[in-house]
Amino acid sequence: MLEKYQENLSNNAKKLLEHGYFIVKTQNKPLLDLIRDSFLEFLKSEHGIELDKNTLHTLHTVLSDKNINKVRMSFFKYINKSSKHFSLDFLSLAQDALFDVVGTELASNKMVNFSMQLPGDETSLLPIHSDMFSGESPYQINLWVPLTDAHDSNAMFICNPKFSNKVIKNIRDYEQQGLDQLIQEHPKEFTFLKVAYGEALIFSPTCLHGNIINQTNETRLSFNCRYKNLYSPYTENEESEKKLGSFYQPITPKAASLIGLTFEFDESD
Amino acid sequence: MNQTNELRGYVTVRRFGGYALPVPIQNLLLRNYCEQNKLSYKLPLVETHLDDNYMYLNETIKKSTKHENIGMCSIYMFPRDKAKYKILKAEIDNKSLKFHFIFENNIVTSEDLDECYYNASLRFLKGMNADQQRELGLLK
């Protein structure tokens, strides 16, 4: 696809095109450590749960099923309010990588999502999907960062672009049976992504991805946020909220954009 | 947990019954409904933006266990295509599911769903032919 443009791309960009993802070391480890400490403090002060950075993956041993969503939602709100632009702070965890593959003038979704996958927990499952199913822009890239080591069934899976495109082009054929059986029918097309604490996963949500029931004995905690070029297309569907202002917000407009946005001609007769 | 005090959500990015409601708002309504009715909320599947596609409604019903509660904003989130509705209904009957429609303020068992669905479809009638009227029981 558009091969002539690919020659000058970085290795990470080439991986993104070929596999749908790449993994880098986070470039702002102090911030990641601070986010983890915030969660530990939040668990202690708001929910009376005492863990430390070495035992965070055992959260499932001290958190009851009925409180999973309560803890998740409350920390999601808390961390997104913790700074004026948490999605911009979050970007700093892998800014160079995102600037490389998306550009420097970015929009992001308004809130950074927070996921908790406890062993055996079905309630937080994200079944196989592409973010395009809900009308999000195919020009966006997702940044996914774990607070605990992600591996095997506590990690997310992704299908490569070739397989994903083949399924998505014929998505109407799956209306009744759904997509879940694809993992049994085409197991080699599913890659469970090993991402350690301190690493960041960058992937294209045009690829099929999701998670399965966590069959490890470790809780997985992670954040994710979507970033796209500010001027790349948004959905044209009038009734969709996946637009700038409602779902996306500008986060790194450049001086030229700011000049253009405020420029006015004299329109008087 | 007892499934009768859980409610599985279903939301859509598409217009339904004349409404276009962002998914977060639909979620808020369902969550609020669960709090008021002391139900535990199971995160919903989000229907695709493709016209007349019900992949995730099919999936929601398939994943449901017997006698489960399903919550959605409106009966108008069901397919208008009656063939598609009938396929869903067969599985709904099989599992004796119960639906909670927030906008219509109605809790509907699988036995009563046909009446609810066909009454709702009256809104879309435009000069029906005789066969269509018979199907809806409007002609003897």
XYZ file of C-alpha atoms in Angstrom:
409
model
C 0.000 0.000 0.000
C 1.448 3.319 -1.123
C 4.864 1.638 -1.116
C 6.787 4.649 -2.305
C 6.026 6.474 0.957
C 7.160 3.582 3.117
C 10.836 3.690 2.165
C 11.533 6.698 4.352
C 9.547 5.545 7.354
C 11.205 4.600 10.628
C 11.468 0.962 11.746
C 8.670 1.522 14.247
C 6.433 2.944 11.530
C 7.164 -0.060 9.315
C 6.272 -2.405 12.198
C 3.000 -0.537 12.664
C 2.150 -0.987 8.988
C 3.114 -4.644 8.880
C 1.989 -5.929 12.288
C -0.431 -3.278 13.443
C 1.654 -2.416 16.529
C 5.046 -1.828 18.080
C 6.345 -1.601 21.653
C 8.772 0.985 23.035
C 10.269 1.807 26.419
C 8.340 4.639 28.030
C 10.217 7.918 27.770
C 8.741 9.365 30.958
C 9.257 6.703 33.628
C 8.958 9.219 36.522
C 5.429 10.079 35.361
C 4.496 6.412 35.027
C 5.815 5.772 38.543
C 3.780 8.744 39.785
C 0.604 7.400 38.165
C 1.189 4.019 39.770
C 1.802 5.641 43.156
C -1.400 7.662 42.701
C -3.363 4.479 42.170
C -1.805 2.826 45.225
C -2.615 5.878 47.338
C -6.127 6.018 45.881
C -6.749 2.363 46.734
C -5.617 2.986 50.301
C -7.437 6.257 50.976
C -10.679 5.590 49.093
C -11.094 1.849 49.408
C -8.952 0.813 52.383
C -6.829 -1.478 50.194
C -3.120 -1.545 51.013
C -0.804 -2.795 48.322
C 2.594 -1.675 47.065
C 4.259 -1.534 43.669
C 5.449 -5.137 44.020
C 2.040 -6.530 44.961
C -0.246 -4.445 42.741
C -0.790 -7.464 40.493
C -2.458 -9.239 43.429
C -5.293 -6.707 43.567
C -7.777 -9.484 42.801
C -6.999 -11.111 46.170
C -8.258 -8.069 48.087
C -10.924 -6.616 45.803
C -14.358 -8.222 45.617
C -16.076 -8.794 42.254
C -18.883 -6.384 43.024
C -16.441 -3.525 43.602
C -14.342 -3.929 40.453
C -16.324 -1.474 38.361
C -16.699 0.958 41.258
C -12.923 1.127 41.761
C -12.288 1.335 38.033
C -14.776 4.149 37.416
C -13.734 6.133 40.458
C -10.020 6.009 39.623
C -10.764 6.780 35.966
C -12.516 9.994 37.057
C -9.859 10.799 39.644
C -6.827 10.416 37.371
C -8.410 12.347 34.511
C -9.116 15.244 36.874
C -5.637 15.097 38.382
C -4.274 17.503 35.804
C -5.716 19.981 33.314
C -4.844 17.784 30.338
C -4.148 14.269 31.507
C -4.256 12.997 27.908
C -1.326 15.359 27.183
C 0.568 14.092 30.227
C -0.158 10.542 29.112
C 1.182 11.346 25.635
C 4.566 12.138 27.212
C 4.959 8.449 28.063
C 5.663 7.768 24.364
C 5.612 11.165 22.692
C 8.480 10.610 20.257
C 6.962 7.352 19.008
C 3.562 8.947 18.491
C 4.978 12.032 16.814
C 6.867 9.700 14.497
C 3.826 7.723 13.326
C 0.956 10.211 13.702
C 2.532 13.660 13.457
C 3.091 16.433 15.917
C -0.197 18.315 15.654
C -2.540 16.045 17.518
C -6.024 15.536 18.847
C -6.750 12.941 21.514
C -9.860 11.552 23.046
C -10.940 13.602 26.014
C -10.330 11.078 28.759
C -7.643 8.452 29.182
C -9.300 5.073 29.701
C -8.423 2.836 32.625
C -8.825 -0.955 32.453
C -8.726 -3.590 35.141
C -8.580 -7.278 34.154
C -8.802 -9.452 37.217
C -8.310 -13.218 36.928
C -11.552 -14.932 35.994
C -13.491 -11.664 35.744
C -15.987 -11.687 32.862
C -17.511 -8.315 33.607
C -14.663 -6.248 32.185
C -14.216 -8.230 28.975
C -13.654 -6.296 25.774
C -14.574 -8.720 22.997
C -12.854 -8.709 19.625
C -13.549 -5.486 17.756
C -12.056 -2.680 15.788
C -12.552 0.860 17.083
C -13.880 1.612 13.609
C -17.040 -0.344 14.465
C -18.169 2.555 16.635
C -17.311 5.207 14.060
C -13.916 6.299 15.370
C -11.411 7.647 12.899
C -9.209 5.123 11.025
C -6.472 7.771 11.198
C -6.057 7.367 14.939
C -3.411 5.406 16.830
C -3.830 4.033 20.359
C -1.301 4.345 23.146
C -1.650 1.543 25.721
C 0.438 1.529 28.874
C 0.238 -1.077 31.655
C 0.657 -0.466 35.380
C 1.390 -4.162 35.861
C 3.196 -6.579 33.547
C 0.840 -7.744 30.798
C 1.327 -11.174 29.313
C -0.609 -14.191 28.033
C -4.318 -14.083 28.757
C -4.119 -11.014 30.975
C -2.828 -9.015 28.007
C -4.706 -7.653 25.051
C -4.607 -9.473 21.730
C -4.328 -8.009 18.268
C -4.764 -9.428 14.751
C -2.449 -8.297 11.996
C -3.685 -5.746 9.459
C -4.052 -8.243 6.605
C -6.331 -10.613 8.532
C -8.203 -7.743 10.184
C -8.940 -6.049 6.871
C -10.158 -9.330 5.366
C -12.673 -9.778 8.195
C -13.741 -6.158 8.416
C -14.379 -5.875 4.655
C -16.910 -8.696 5.080
C -18.188 -7.717 8.520
C -21.848 -8.007 7.528
C -21.295 -11.763 7.016
C -20.620 -12.044 10.777
C -23.833 -10.359 11.897
C -25.439 -13.443 13.383
C -22.482 -15.554 14.437
C -20.349 -12.677 15.743
C -16.557 -12.601 15.783
C -15.665 -14.523 18.960
C -15.257 -17.850 17.151
C -12.436 -16.376 15.013
C -9.967 -16.993 17.834
C -10.720 -20.733 17.711
C -10.854 -20.850 13.912
C -7.716 -18.764 13.272
C -5.575 -18.952 16.432
C -2.356 -18.049 14.589
C -3.818 -14.683 13.639
C -4.142 -13.643 17.287
C -1.092 -12.253 19.092
C -1.260 -11.701 22.855
C 1.021 -8.748 23.459
C 3.614 -8.975 26.194
C 4.071 -5.449 27.547
C 6.011 -4.992 30.764
C 5.659 -2.150 33.253
C 7.843 0.619 31.852
C 6.920 -0.153 28.250
C 4.315 1.396 25.979
C 2.309 -0.271 23.230
C 1.361 1.726 20.157
C -1.192 0.083 17.892
C -3.640 0.791 15.113
C -7.239 0.295 16.245
C -8.185 -0.456 12.663
C -6.843 -3.922 13.553
C -9.115 -6.344 15.376
C -8.185 -6.409 19.050
C -9.627 -7.106 22.481
C -9.057 -9.371 25.441
C -10.211 -12.726 26.788
C -10.924 -13.879 30.322
C -7.749 -13.507 32.367
C -6.616 -17.036 33.160
C -3.364 -16.028 34.814
C -3.061 -15.408 38.542
C -2.188 -11.745 38.061
C -4.381 -8.672 37.784
C -3.627 -6.489 34.795
C -4.079 -2.736 35.061
C -3.594 -0.457 32.073
C -4.397 2.881 30.510
C -5.143 3.703 26.908
C -5.765 6.821 24.872
C -6.326 7.555 21.208
C -4.307 10.103 19.271
C -4.825 11.310 15.736
C -3.554 14.068 13.526
C -5.664 17.123 14.290
C -6.546 17.646 10.631
C -7.057 14.039 9.545
C -10.705 13.128 8.829
C -13.324 12.576 11.481
C -16.577 10.715 10.924
C -19.006 12.483 8.594
C -21.951 10.762 10.226
C -24.031 13.630 11.661
C -25.470 11.690 14.567
C -22.112 10.335 15.736
C -20.400 11.952 18.713
C -16.965 10.749 17.534
C -15.999 14.235 16.484
C -13.744 17.073 17.563
C -15.315 18.697 20.595
C -17.412 15.772 21.777
C -15.074 12.777 21.641
C -11.758 14.262 20.496
C -9.977 17.424 21.665
C -6.988 19.269 20.187
C -3.908 18.855 22.404
C -0.838 19.995 20.442
C -1.895 22.588 17.848
C 1.059 24.491 16.400
C 1.527 28.220 16.007
C 0.399 28.208 12.372
C -2.891 26.586 13.372
C -3.437 29.080 16.182
C -2.789 31.939 13.769
C -5.179 30.445 11.196
C -7.926 29.830 13.764
C -7.943 33.429 14.953
C -7.366 35.139 11.622
C -10.235 37.332 10.403
C -10.736 39.213 7.198
C -12.743 42.406 7.193
C -16.065 41.103 5.858
C -17.888 44.430 5.978
C -19.495 45.745 2.762
C -23.769 -13.185 41.791
C -27.459 -13.948 41.223
C -28.226 -13.084 37.604
C -31.652 -11.716 38.502
C -29.979 -8.793 40.241
C -27.645 -8.094 37.329
C -28.467 -6.123 34.231
C -26.510 -6.551 31.004
C -26.396 -3.354 28.989
C -26.671 -2.815 25.255
C -25.951 0.523 23.614
C -25.672 1.773 20.070
C -23.825 4.515 18.180
C -26.687 4.695 15.680
C -29.888 6.670 15.737
C -32.883 4.840 17.207
C -36.538 5.862 17.256
C -35.640 9.396 16.239
C -32.988 9.803 18.955
C -29.239 10.103 18.492
C -27.796 9.663 21.967
C -24.071 9.484 22.637
C -22.963 6.145 24.070
C -21.649 7.667 27.330
C -25.120 9.139 27.971
C -26.796 5.812 27.251
C -24.359 4.213 29.710
C -25.136 6.871 32.293
C -28.858 6.229 31.963
C -28.407 2.488 32.307
C -26.048 2.850 35.248
C -28.486 5.211 36.948
C -31.340 2.813 36.288
C -29.343 0.014 37.888
C -28.602 2.126 40.979
C -32.259 3.019 41.389
C -33.363 -0.573 40.984
C -30.528 -2.140 42.982
C -29.146 -4.003 39.997
C -25.516 -4.666 39.239
C -24.558 -3.223 35.855
C -22.691 -5.392 33.373
C -20.776 -3.316 30.849
C -22.535 -3.236 27.496
C -21.494 -4.206 24.024
C -21.674 -1.256 21.634
C -23.509 -1.815 18.376
C -21.651 -1.032 15.152
C -22.269 2.159 13.227
C -23.173 0.139 10.093
C -26.754 0.666 8.969
C -29.148 -2.083 9.929
C -26.372 -4.237 11.420
C -27.082 -5.973 14.729
C -23.918 -7.995 15.282
C -23.582 -6.869 18.888
C -27.262 -7.228 19.734
C -26.947 -10.808 18.524
C -23.799 -11.142 20.632
C -25.474 -9.640 23.716
C -28.304 -12.144 23.516
C -25.950 -15.025 22.774
C -23.785 -14.191 25.808
C -26.796 -13.884 28.114
C -27.632 -16.674 30.494
C -31.149 -17.956 31.134
C -33.547 -15.417 32.691
C -31.003 -12.618 32.439
C -31.992 -8.945 32.450
C -31.002 -6.872 29.417
C -31.138 -3.104 29.626
C -31.302 -0.711 26.694
C -32.625 2.758 26.124
C -35.500 1.823 23.860
C -37.422 -0.930 22.033
C -36.523 1.054 18.910
C -32.983 -0.270 19.207
C -34.325 -3.592 17.907
C -34.119 -4.174 14.142
C -37.002 -2.891 12.060
C -36.330 -5.802 9.706
C -38.771 -8.402 10.957
C -36.720 -11.338 9.679
C -33.797 -10.164 11.826
C -36.103 -9.591 14.785
C -37.491 -13.137 14.525
C -34.026 -14.650 14.611
C -33.239 -12.689 17.773
C -36.611 -13.553 19.266
C -36.013 -17.286 18.921
C -32.915 -17.033 21.119
C -34.639 -14.593 23.500
C -37.451 -17.119 23.988
C -34.950 -19.914 24.451
C -33.370 -18.023 27.339
C -36.512 -16.371 28.726
C -34.768 -13.019 28.820
C -36.273 -9.919 30.358
C -35.812 -6.487 28.778
C -35.708 -3.136 30.541
C -36.494 -0.257 28.170
C -35.578 3.036 29.823
C -37.377 5.480 27.516
C -40.588 3.489 27.412
C -40.297 2.880 31.177
C -41.195 -0.725 30.558
C -39.939 -4.116 31.751
C -40.874 -6.744 29.172
C -40.564 -10.500 29.436
C -39.820 -12.642 26.409
C -43.511 -13.670 26.310
C -44.610 -10.049 25.958
C -41.844 -8.852 23.669
C -43.720 -9.513 20.416
C -46.591 -7.283 21.464
C -44.188 -4.550 22.547
C -42.169 -4.812 19.338
C -45.116 -4.817 16.947
C -46.856 -1.990 18.785
C -43.644 0.002 18.482
C -43.421 -0.724 14.756
C -46.783 0.998 14.233
C -44.835 4.252 14.362
C -43.230 3.444 11.022
C -46.335 2.406 9.112
C -46.877 4.127 5.825
C -49.761 2.887 3.706
C -49.413 -0.790 4.449
C -50.546 -3.372 1.992
C -53.045 -6.040 3.051
C -50.376 -8.661 3.815
C -48.564 -6.296 6.149
C -51.787 -5.400 7.929
C -52.610 -9.072 8.340
C -49.179 -9.780 9.768
C -49.784 -7.138 12.400
C -53.238 -8.500 13.181
C -54.968 -5.376 11.903
C -57.038 -7.304 9.366
C -59.049 -10.459 9.983
